[in-house]
Coordinates of C-alpha atoms and ligand atoms in Angstrom, one line a residue:
X1 CA 20.4 -65.8 70.0
X2 CA 24.0 -66.2 71.7
X3 CA 24.1 -66.7 75.2
X4 CA 25.8 -63.8 77.1
X5 CA 29.6 -64.4 77.9
X6 CA 29.3 -66.1 81.5
X7 CA 31.7 -63.2 83.2
X8 CA 29.5 -60.6 81.8
X9 CA 26.3 -62.6 83.0
X10 CA 27.8 -63.1 86.7
X11 CA 30.5 -60.8 87.7
X12 CA 33.8 -62.4 89.0
X13 CA 35.1 -61.1 92.2
X14 CA 37.4 -58.4 91.9
X15 CA 40.5 -59.9 93.4
X16 CA 44.3 -59.4 93.8
X17 CA 47.2 -62.1 94.0
X18 CA 50.4 -60.9 95.6
X19 CA 52.1 -64.1 94.3
X20 CA 52.1 -62.6 90.7
X21 CA 53.3 -59.1 91.6
X22 CA 56.2 -58.4 89.7
X23 CA 58.5 -57.4 92.8
X24 CA 58.1 -61.1 93.8
X25 CA 58.6 -62.6 90.1
X26 CA 61.5 -60.2 89.7
X27 CA 63.1 -61.5 92.9
X28 CA 62.6 -65.0 92.2
X29 CA 63.9 -64.6 88.6
X30 CA 67.2 -63.0 89.8
X31 CA 67.5 -65.8 92.2
X32 CA 67.6 -68.2 89.1
X33 CA 69.9 -65.9 87.1
X34 CA 67.6 -63.8 85.1
X35 CA 67.7 -60.2 85.6
X36 CA 64.0 -59.4 85.2
X37 CA 63.0 -55.8 84.8
X38 CA 62.5 -53.9 88.2
X39 CA 59.0 -53.3 88.6
X40 CA 59.5 -49.3 88.7
X41 CA 60.6 -49.5 85.1
X42 CA 59.0 -52.1 83.2
X43 CA 55.9 -53.2 80.8
X44 CA 53.4 -55.5 82.2
X45 CA 50.5 -57.2 80.4
X46 CA 47.9 -59.2 82.3
X47 CA 45.7 -61.8 80.3
X48 CA 42.3 -62.3 81.7
X49 CA 42.5 -59.3 84.2
X50 CA 39.0 -59.1 84.9
X51 CA 38.2 -55.6 86.2
X52 CA 41.9 -55.0 86.3
X53 CA 42.1 -54.6 90.2
X54 CA 45.7 -56.0 90.4
X55 CA 46.9 -53.8 87.5
X56 CA 45.4 -50.7 89.1
X57 CA 47.4 -51.2 92.2
X58 CA 50.5 -51.9 90.0
X59 CA 49.8 -48.6 88.0
X60 CA 49.4 -46.7 91.1
X61 CA 52.7 -48.0 92.9
X62 CA 54.9 -47.6 89.5
X63 CA 53.9 -44.5 87.7
X64 CA 57.0 -44.8 85.6
X65 CA 55.9 -48.2 84.4
X66 CA 53.4 -49.3 81.5
X67 CA 50.4 -51.7 82.2
X68 CA 48.2 -53.2 80.1
X69 CA 45.2 -55.5 80.7
X70 CA 43.0 -57.4 78.3
X71 CA 39.9 -59.3 79.2
X72 CA 36.9 -60.6 76.9
X73 CA 34.4 -59.2 79.5
X74 CA 33.5 -55.8 78.5
X75 CA 31.5 -55.6 81.7
X76 CA 34.6 -56.1 83.9
X77 CA 36.6 -53.8 81.7
X78 CA 33.9 -51.3 81.9
X79 CA 34.2 -51.3 85.7
X80 CA 37.9 -51.4 85.7
X81 CA 37.9 -48.3 83.4
X82 CA 35.5 -46.4 85.8
X83 CA 38.0 -46.9 88.5
X84 CA 41.0 -46.2 86.5
X85 CA 39.7 -43.0 85.1
X86 CA 38.4 -42.0 88.7
X87 CA 42.2 -42.4 89.8
X88 CA 43.4 -40.5 86.9
X89 CA 45.9 -43.5 86.0
X90 CA 47.4 -42.6 82.6
X91 CA 50.1 -45.6 82.7
X92 CA 47.1 -48.2 82.6
X93 CA 45.3 -49.2 79.4
X94 CA 42.2 -51.8 79.9
X95 CA 41.1 -53.5 76.7
X96 CA 38.0 -55.3 76.1
X97 CA 38.9 -57.8 73.5
X98 CA 39.3 -61.7 72.9
X99 CA 42.8 -62.7 73.3
X100 CA 42.2 -64.6 70.0
X101 CA 41.9 -61.5 68.0
X102 CA 43.7 -59.1 70.3
X103 CA 47.2 -57.5 68.9
X104 CA 49.4 -56.2 71.5
X105 CA 51.5 -54.0 69.5
X106 CA 54.9 -53.5 68.8
X107 CA 56.7 -52.9 72.2
X108 CA 57.7 -56.0 74.1
X109 CA 56.5 -56.6 77.6
X110 CA 58.9 -57.5 80.5
X111 CA 56.0 -59.3 82.1
X112 CA 53.0 -61.3 80.9
X113 CA 50.6 -62.6 83.6
X114 CA 47.6 -64.8 83.5
X115 CA 45.9 -66.1 86.9
X116 CA 42.7 -68.3 86.7
X117 CA 42.8 -68.0 83.1
X118 CA 44.5 -71.1 81.2
X119 CA 42.5 -74.0 83.0
X120 CA 39.4 -72.3 81.9
X121 CA 39.9 -71.4 78.3
X122 CA 39.6 -73.7 75.1
X123 CA 42.8 -75.1 74.0
X124 CA 43.5 -72.6 71.2
X125 CA 43.2 -69.7 73.6
X126 CA 45.6 -71.4 75.9
X127 CA 48.1 -71.8 72.8
X128 CA 47.6 -68.4 71.9
X129 CA 48.6 -67.3 75.5
X130 CA 51.7 -69.2 75.2
X131 CA 52.4 -67.9 71.7
X132 CA 52.1 -64.6 72.7
X133 CA 54.6 -64.9 75.5
X134 CA 56.9 -66.3 72.9
X135 CA 56.1 -63.3 70.6
X136 CA 56.0 -60.5 72.9
X137 CA 58.1 -61.1 75.9
X138 CA 61.4 -59.4 75.8
X139 CA 64.8 -61.2 76.2
X140 CA 64.6 -61.2 80.2
X141 CA 60.9 -61.1 79.9
X142 CA 59.1 -63.2 82.7
X143 CA 55.7 -65.1 82.2
X144 CA 53.5 -66.2 85.1
X145 CA 50.7 -68.6 84.2
X146 CA 48.5 -70.5 86.8
X147 CA 46.5 -73.6 86.2
X148 CA 44.8 -76.3 87.7
X149 CA 47.3 -79.4 88.3
X150 CA 47.2 -83.0 88.0
X151 CA 47.1 -85.7 89.5
X152 CA 45.7 -83.5 92.4
X153 CA 42.7 -82.1 90.4
X154 CA 41.5 -85.6 89.5
X155 CA 39.7 -85.7 92.8
X156 CA 38.1 -82.3 92.5
X157 CA 37.3 -83.3 88.8
X158 CA 35.1 -86.2 89.9
X159 CA 32.9 -83.5 92.0
X160 CA 33.0 -81.2 88.8
X161 CA 31.6 -83.9 86.7
X162 CA 28.8 -84.9 89.0
X163 CA 27.8 -81.4 89.9
X164 CA 27.8 -80.7 85.7
X165 CA 25.5 -83.8 85.5
X166 CA 23.3 -82.7 88.1
X167 CA 23.0 -79.1 86.5
X168 CA 22.5 -80.6 83.1
X169 CA 22.5 -77.8 80.6
X170 CA 21.4 -75.1 82.9
X171 CA 24.0 -72.3 82.9
X172 CA 21.6 -69.9 84.8
X173 CA 23.5 -69.1 88.0
X174 CA 20.2 -68.3 89.7
X175 CA 19.4 -71.9 89.5
X176 CA 22.7 -73.9 88.8
X177 CA 24.3 -72.7 92.1
X178 CA 21.6 -73.7 94.4
X179 CA 21.4 -77.0 92.4
X180 CA 24.9 -77.4 92.7
X181 CA 24.7 -77.1 96.7
X182 CA 21.7 -79.4 96.4
X183 CA 24.0 -82.0 94.8
X184 CA 26.5 -82.0 97.5
X185 CA 24.0 -82.5 100.0
X186 CA 22.5 -85.3 98.0
X187 CA 25.8 -86.9 97.6
X188 CA 26.4 -86.8 101.2
X189 CA 23.2 -88.5 102.0
X190 CA 23.6 -91.1 99.5
X191 CA 27.2 -92.5 99.6
X192 CA 27.2 -95.5 102.0
X193 CA 29.4 -95.2 105.2
X194 CA 32.8 -96.4 105.7
X195 CA 33.5 -96.7 101.8
X196 CA 36.8 -95.4 100.3
X197 CA 34.8 -93.5 98.0
X198 CA 33.0 -91.7 100.6
X199 CA 36.0 -91.0 102.5
X200 CA 37.9 -89.4 99.4
X201 CA 34.9 -87.5 98.3
X202 CA 33.7 -86.2 101.6
X203 CA 36.8 -83.8 101.9
X204 CA 36.1 -82.6 98.6
X205 CA 32.4 -81.9 99.4
X206 CA 33.4 -80.0 102.5
X207 CA 35.9 -77.9 100.6
X208 CA 33.2 -76.9 98.0
X209 CA 30.6 -76.3 100.7
X210 CA 33.1 -73.8 102.3
X211 CA 33.3 -71.9 99.3
X212 CA 30.5 -69.4 100.4
X213 CA 30.9 -67.0 97.3
X214 CA 28.5 -68.2 94.8
X215 CA 30.1 -66.5 91.8
X216 CA 33.3 -68.2 92.6
X217 CA 31.4 -71.7 92.7
X218 CA 29.7 -70.6 89.5
X219 CA 32.9 -69.8 87.7
X220 CA 35.4 -72.0 88.9
X221 CA 33.3 -75.3 89.7
X222 CA 30.7 -75.2 87.4
X223 CA 32.4 -74.0 84.0
X224 CA 31.9 -75.9 81.0
X225 CA 35.4 -75.7 80.4
X226 CA 37.8 -76.7 83.2
X227 CA 41.1 -78.4 82.0
X228 CA 43.8 -79.1 84.6
X229 CA 47.0 -80.7 83.3
X230 CA 50.1 -82.1 84.8
X231 CA 53.0 -79.8 85.0
X232 CA 54.9 -82.0 82.6
X233 CA 52.1 -81.5 80.2
X234 CA 52.1 -77.9 80.8
X235 CA 55.9 -77.5 80.2
X236 CA 55.7 -79.4 77.0
X237 CA 53.3 -77.0 75.9
X238 CA 55.2 -74.0 77.0
X239 CA 58.3 -75.7 75.8
X240 CA 56.9 -76.0 72.2
X241 CA 56.7 -71.9 72.5
X242 CA 60.2 -71.4 73.5
X243 CA 59.5 -71.2 77.2
X244 CA 61.5 -72.6 80.0
X245 CA 60.5 -73.3 83.5
X246 CA 62.1 -70.8 86.0
X247 CA 60.2 -71.5 89.4
X248 CA 57.0 -71.5 91.3
X249 CA 55.7 -68.3 92.4
X250 CA 54.8 -70.0 95.8
X251 CA 58.3 -70.8 96.1
X252 CA 58.0 -72.6 99.5
X253 CA 55.9 -75.4 97.8
X254 CA 59.2 -76.3 95.8
X255 CA 60.8 -77.4 99.0
X256 CA 61.7 -81.2 99.2
X257 CA 60.5 -80.6 102.8
X258 CA 56.9 -81.1 101.2
X259 CA 57.5 -84.8 100.7
X260 CA 58.3 -87.5 103.1
X261 CA 61.9 -87.7 104.2
X262 CA 62.3 -91.1 102.9
X263 CA 61.6 -89.5 99.2
X264 CA 64.1 -86.4 99.7
X265 CA 67.2 -88.2 98.4
X266 CA 65.5 -89.5 95.4
X267 CA 63.9 -86.0 94.7
X268 CA 67.4 -84.2 95.3
X269 CA 68.7 -86.5 92.8
X270 CA 66.2 -86.2 90.1
X271 CA 66.4 -82.3 90.5
X272 CA 70.2 -82.4 89.8
X273 CA 69.2 -83.1 86.1
X274 CA 65.9 -81.8 85.8
X275 CA 64.0 -79.4 88.0
X276 CA 60.6 -80.0 86.1
X277 CA 61.0 -83.8 86.8
X278 CA 61.4 -83.2 90.3
X279 CA 58.6 -80.9 90.6
X280 CA 56.4 -83.3 88.8
X281 CA 57.3 -86.2 91.1
X282 CA 56.6 -83.8 94.2
X283 CA 53.1 -83.1 92.5
X284 CA 52.7 -86.9 92.5
X285 CA 53.6 -87.3 96.1
X286 CA 51.8 -84.3 97.5
X287 CA 48.6 -84.4 95.3
X288 CA 49.0 -81.0 94.2
X289 CA 46.1 -79.2 92.6
X290 CA 47.1 -75.7 91.5
X291 CA 50.3 -74.2 90.1
X292 CA 51.4 -70.8 89.7
X293 CA 54.5 -71.4 87.1
X294 CA 57.2 -68.7 86.2
X295 CA 58.4 -69.1 83.1
X296 CA 61.2 -67.3 80.8
X297 CA 62.5 -67.7 77.3
X298 CA 64.3 -70.7 77.0
X299 CA 67.4 -68.9 75.6
X300 CA 67.5 -67.0 78.9
X301 CA 68.8 -70.2 80.4
X302 CA 67.4 -70.0 84.0
X303 CA 69.5 -71.6 86.6
X304 CA 67.9 -74.5 88.3
X305 CA 69.3 -73.8 91.5
X306 CA 68.6 -70.5 93.2
X307 CA 71.7 -68.7 93.7
X308 CA 72.2 -66.7 97.3
X309 CA 74.7 -64.3 95.7
X310 CA 71.5 -62.4 94.4
X311 CA 70.0 -61.9 97.7
X312 CA 72.0 -58.8 98.6
X313 CA 70.4 -56.8 95.8
X314 CA 66.9 -57.6 97.0
X315 CA 64.3 -56.2 99.5
X316 CA 63.3 -58.5 102.6
X317 CA 59.8 -58.5 104.3
X318 CA 59.2 -60.8 107.3
X319 CA 57.3 -60.8 110.5
X320 CA 59.7 -63.0 112.3
X321 CA 60.4 -61.9 115.7
X322 CA 62.5 -63.4 118.7
X323 CA 60.4 -65.9 120.8
X324 CA 59.8 -65.0 124.3
X325 CA 63.0 -65.8 126.6
X326 CA 65.6 -65.3 123.8
X327 CA 68.5 -65.3 123.2
X328 CA 69.3 -68.8 124.9
X329 CA 72.6 -69.2 127.1
X330 CA 74.2 -70.4 123.9
X331 CA 73.5 -67.0 122.1
X332 CA 71.3 -68.7 119.7
X333 CA 67.9 -67.3 119.1
X334 CA 64.5 -68.7 118.0
X335 CA 62.5 -66.7 115.9
X336 CA 58.7 -67.2 115.2
X337 CA 56.0 -65.6 113.3
X338 CA 52.3 -65.0 114.4
X339 CA 51.0 -67.2 111.3
X340 CA 53.0 -70.0 112.3
X341 CA 56.7 -71.4 111.5
X342 CA 60.0 -70.3 112.9
X343 CA 63.7 -71.0 112.7
X344 CA 67.1 -70.6 114.6
X345 CA 69.9 -68.9 114.4
X346 CA 73.1 -68.2 116.4
X347 CA 74.4 -65.8 114.0
X348 CA 74.3 -62.4 115.6
X349 CA 74.3 -60.4 112.4
X350 CA 71.6 -62.4 111.1
X351 CA 69.7 -61.9 114.4
X352 CA 70.2 -58.1 114.2
X353 CA 68.8 -58.1 110.9
X354 CA 65.8 -60.2 111.4
X355 CA 65.1 -58.2 114.4
X356 CA 65.2 -54.7 112.5
X357 CA 63.3 -56.2 109.6
X358 CA 60.5 -58.2 111.8
X359 CA 60.2 -54.6 113.8
X360 CA 59.4 -52.7 110.8
X361 CA 56.9 -55.6 109.2
X362 CA 55.3 -55.1 106.6
X363 CA 57.7 -52.6 105.3
X364 CA 60.3 -54.0 102.7
X365 CA 63.9 -53.0 103.6
X366 CA 66.9 -53.7 101.3
X367 CA 68.9 -56.8 102.5
X368 CA 72.2 -54.6 101.8
X369 CA 71.3 -51.8 104.2
X370 CA 70.1 -54.2 106.9
X371 CA 73.4 -56.3 106.5
X372 CA 75.3 -53.2 106.9
X373 CA 73.2 -51.8 109.9
X374 CA 73.3 -55.1 111.5
X375 CA 77.3 -55.7 111.0
X376 CA 77.8 -52.2 112.7
X377 CA 75.2 -53.0 115.6
X378 CA 76.8 -56.2 116.6
X379 CA 80.5 -55.0 115.7
X380 CA 81.1 -57.9 113.5
X381 CA 84.7 -59.0 113.3
X382 CA 84.1 -61.1 110.2
X383 CA 84.8 -59.8 106.8
X384 CA 81.8 -58.4 104.7
X385 CA 82.1 -61.0 102.2
X386 CA 81.8 -63.6 104.9
X387 CA 78.9 -62.1 106.5
X388 CA 77.0 -61.3 103.4
X389 CA 77.5 -64.9 102.3
X390 CA 76.3 -66.3 105.5
X391 CA 73.2 -63.9 105.7
X392 CA 72.5 -64.6 102.0
X393 CA 72.3 -68.6 102.6
X394 CA 70.5 -68.0 105.8
X395 CA 67.8 -65.8 103.9
X396 CA 67.6 -68.2 101.0
X397 CA 66.7 -71.2 103.4
X398 CA 64.1 -68.9 105.2
X399 CA 62.4 -67.9 101.7
X400 CA 62.7 -71.7 100.7
X401 CA 60.8 -72.5 103.9
X402 CA 58.0 -69.6 103.2
X403 CA 59.3 -67.7 106.2
X404 CA 60.3 -64.5 104.5
X405 CA 59.5 -62.6 101.7
X406 CA 61.8 -61.2 98.8
X407 CA 61.2 -58.5 96.3
X408 CA 62.7 -56.2 93.7
X409 CA 61.5 -52.8 94.0
X410 CA 58.9 -53.5 96.6
X411 CA 55.9 -51.2 97.0
X412 CA 56.4 -48.1 99.4
X413 CA 54.1 -47.0 101.9
X414 CA 54.4 -45.0 105.2
X415 CA 55.7 -46.5 108.4
X416 CA 54.4 -43.5 110.5
X417 CA 51.8 -40.9 109.7
X418 CA 53.3 -37.6 108.6
X419 CA 51.9 -34.1 109.8
X420 CA 49.3 -34.4 106.9
X421 CA 48.9 -38.0 105.9
X422 CA 47.6 -39.3 102.8
X423 CA 46.0 -42.6 102.8
X424 CA 45.9 -45.0 99.5
X425 CA 43.8 -43.4 97.0
X426 CA 42.4 -46.8 95.8
X427 CA 41.6 -47.4 99.5
X428 CA 39.6 -44.0 99.6
X429 CA 37.9 -44.7 96.5
X430 CA 36.8 -48.2 97.6
X431 CA 35.5 -46.8 101.2
X432 CA 33.8 -44.0 99.1
X433 CA 32.0 -46.5 97.0
X434 CA 30.8 -48.1 100.4
X435 CA 33.2 -51.2 100.3
X436 CA 34.6 -52.4 103.6
X437 CA 37.3 -54.6 102.1
X438 CA 40.1 -52.4 100.6
X439 CA 43.4 -53.0 98.9
X440 CA 46.3 -51.8 100.9
X441 CA 49.6 -50.6 99.1
X442 CA 51.5 -53.6 99.7
X443 CA 49.2 -54.8 98.0
X444 CA 46.8 -57.1 100.1
X445 CA 43.3 -57.5 101.2
X446 CA 42.2 -55.3 104.4
X447 CA 39.0 -55.9 106.1
X448 CA 38.0 -52.5 107.7
X449 CA 36.4 -53.5 111.1
X450 CA 34.8 -50.2 112.1
X451 CA 33.0 -47.0 110.9
X452 CA 36.2 -45.0 112.4
X453 CA 38.8 -46.3 110.4
X454 CA 36.7 -46.1 107.1
X455 CA 35.9 -42.4 108.2
X456 CA 39.7 -41.8 108.8
X457 CA 40.6 -43.0 105.4
X458 CA 38.4 -40.7 104.0
X459 CA 39.9 -37.9 106.0
X460 CA 43.4 -38.7 105.0
X461 CA 43.4 -36.7 101.8
X462 CA 47.0 -35.0 102.5
X463 CA 45.7 -31.9 103.3
X464 CA 44.5 -32.2 106.8
X465 CA 46.6 -32.1 110.1
X466 CA 45.5 -33.6 113.4
X467 CA 42.9 -30.9 114.0
X468 CA 41.2 -31.1 110.6
X469 CA 41.2 -34.8 110.6
X470 CA 39.4 -35.0 114.2
X471 CA 36.8 -32.5 112.9
X472 CA 36.5 -34.3 109.7
X473 CA 35.9 -37.6 111.5
X474 CA 33.5 -36.1 113.8
X475 CA 31.6 -34.7 111.3
X476 CA 31.6 -37.9 109.1
X477 CA 30.3 -40.0 112.1
X478 CA 27.5 -37.6 112.8
X479 CA 26.6 -37.4 108.8
X480 CA 26.4 -41.2 108.8
X481 CA 24.8 -41.6 112.0
X482 CA 27.5 -43.9 113.0
X483 CA 28.3 -44.3 117.0
X484 CA 31.7 -45.1 118.0
X485 CA 32.6 -46.7 121.3
X486 CA 34.1 -44.1 123.6
X487 CA 34.4 -45.7 126.9
X488 CA 34.5 -44.3 130.4
X489 CA 31.6 -42.1 129.5
X490 CA 34.0 -39.8 127.5
X491 CA 32.2 -37.6 124.8
X492 CA 32.9 -38.9 121.2
X493 CA 35.1 -35.7 120.2
X494 CA 37.4 -36.6 123.4
X495 CA 37.4 -40.1 122.7
X496 CA 38.5 -39.6 118.9
X497 CA 41.1 -37.1 120.2
X498 CA 42.5 -39.6 122.5
X499 CA 42.7 -42.3 120.0
X500 CA 43.7 -40.6 116.9
X501 CA 47.6 -41.3 117.1
X502 CA 47.1 -44.8 117.7
X503 CA 44.4 -45.0 114.9
X504 CA 46.9 -43.5 112.4
X505 CA 49.5 -46.1 113.4
X506 CA 47.3 -48.7 113.0
X507 CA 46.4 -47.7 109.2
X508 CA 49.9 -47.3 108.8
X509 CA 50.7 -50.8 110.0
X510 CA 47.9 -52.0 107.4
X511 CA 50.0 -50.5 104.8
X512 CA 47.0 -47.9 104.1
X513 CA 49.0 -44.7 104.0
X514 CA 51.4 -43.4 101.3
X515 CA 54.7 -42.6 101.8
X516 CA 55.5 -38.7 102.6
X517 CA 58.3 -37.3 100.4
X518 CA 61.6 -37.8 101.9
X519 CA 60.7 -41.3 103.9
X520 CA 63.4 -43.5 103.2
X521 CA 63.5 -47.4 102.9
X522 CA 66.6 -48.2 105.2
X523 CA 66.8 -49.4 108.6
X524 CA 66.4 -47.0 111.4
X525 CA 69.7 -45.0 112.0
Ligands
SAM1 C1 38.5 -66.8 86.5 S1 38.6 -65.2 85.7 C2 40.1 -64.7 86.5 C3 40.1 -63.1 86.8 C4 41.2 -62.7 87.5 N1 42.6 -63.0 86.6 C5 41.5 -63.4 88.7 O1 42.3 -64.3 88.8 O2 40.8 -62.7 89.8 C6 39.0 -65.4 84.0 C7 39.1 -64.3 83.1 O3 39.3 -64.6 81.8 C8 38.5 -63.9 81.0 N2 38.6 -64.4 79.8 C9 38.1 -65.7 79.4 N3 38.3 -66.0 78.0 C10 39.0 -64.9 77.4 C11 39.6 -64.5 76.3 N4 39.3 -65.5 75.1 N5 40.2 -63.6 76.1 C12 40.3 -62.7 77.1 N6 39.8 -62.9 78.2 C13 39.0 -63.9 78.5 C14 37.0 -63.8 81.6 O4 36.5 -62.8 81.2 C15 37.5 -63.7 83.0 O5 37.6 -62.4 83.3

């Protein structure tokens, strides 16, 4: 009897991957001279889409676009199909099929994306994916393929091989996952102290032990097929299918600043002629172990250097905010963000753009309107062309440093709650299904911390005003038997009423509330 397909046997966690969102891919493609389709009017195929959660977020955000997902796991597709149906998404098609046999139809795609797929499938399936990009991408089409990269993955591969040996032929997750964990402990017990081998493996073991999700351990680390490759090998395979390197989706990882300062001049020189070779040396220096490569048709001739002239057409997202005590006496300002990192500028137009955009985080704002508003607010005396060039050069540097996001047609969501706010239908669907981790409209993963927020999302169906929201919430909390902290001996009803506006602002800030008709994406007037 045939063994069940591993992804039917053990469910892979339902995930989203913001770095493969077409709004980000399009921005990077445009920086490199390719006018990739705007997500709002595109055709996108995801290969190995699992239950299609990422596609569901896209189909909801871009109703005029068409999305197709294919996956060999009939169970994953059936789960996704149930979600798709209950959300009424007619612009999404989920197909349970083997990529080797599936025929995508006559219409070209603007995007083909495959995350967590390439390294875990047999060589013919890898070739098929690249051939499919060759055959079915439009002339300005963009592909995104992630894979385990060498040389960094050599270290992890040592562990994978040891775990495979210890598990033997056992592919039963109920026993192979505990055996893998046991093996990690055994290694720590058996490796003599103060050896180079122990020092090398101990870090890898700690990483794997921290991987709490047994499904991920089963699929990612105990998979019988897991073939990392170098960027050079990957690009040879892609090149043989008429595909060329555009950039990495985690764009800041291309920065020369990831290497030791003494190697930067050498990398710079190599990059003049050949971006892929520069990236390959960067991998040798940094030991990179995962890549998320953006490709296009070779005939599209991507520009190896990013062109700041593309930036005024893009949307900006940043959480940068002026550090305390700014500006300094010289007019310079230091901007920081909560998650670390920062930069300085004494350009008052750029300062005003960052202050406005940072205050609206996580909203995406068009660079062109931010620039116009900033020039007005500081009464800039420079020409429009000069300010545009300075701002674009600055933003490109900030993007290369990973301090800002750039998008085309970024997903929209409400900044403030309207009179009758509507929460994301997907998030509401997830709360109804009892989940406390939901997907925002950015999209991003949001952990809901308390029963009031869960209840609030259920209340926000777009028909209720504040009073109706409060009475729904009250009833919901009573029905589910949940108590909420009231403080100061206030009754629950009083506490809810006092806190409702703040609670609504919080769910808006988490990008969980849909934009109301008439909301605009420009800076505040
Ligand atoms: C590691 S999971 C990644 C899922 C999802 N892309 C993610 O990153 O969260 C790999 C997916 O590829 C699918 N897959 C493997 N071989 C396939 C094939 N020959 N045709 C279509 N899908 C396949 C599996 O069913 C599984 O859902």
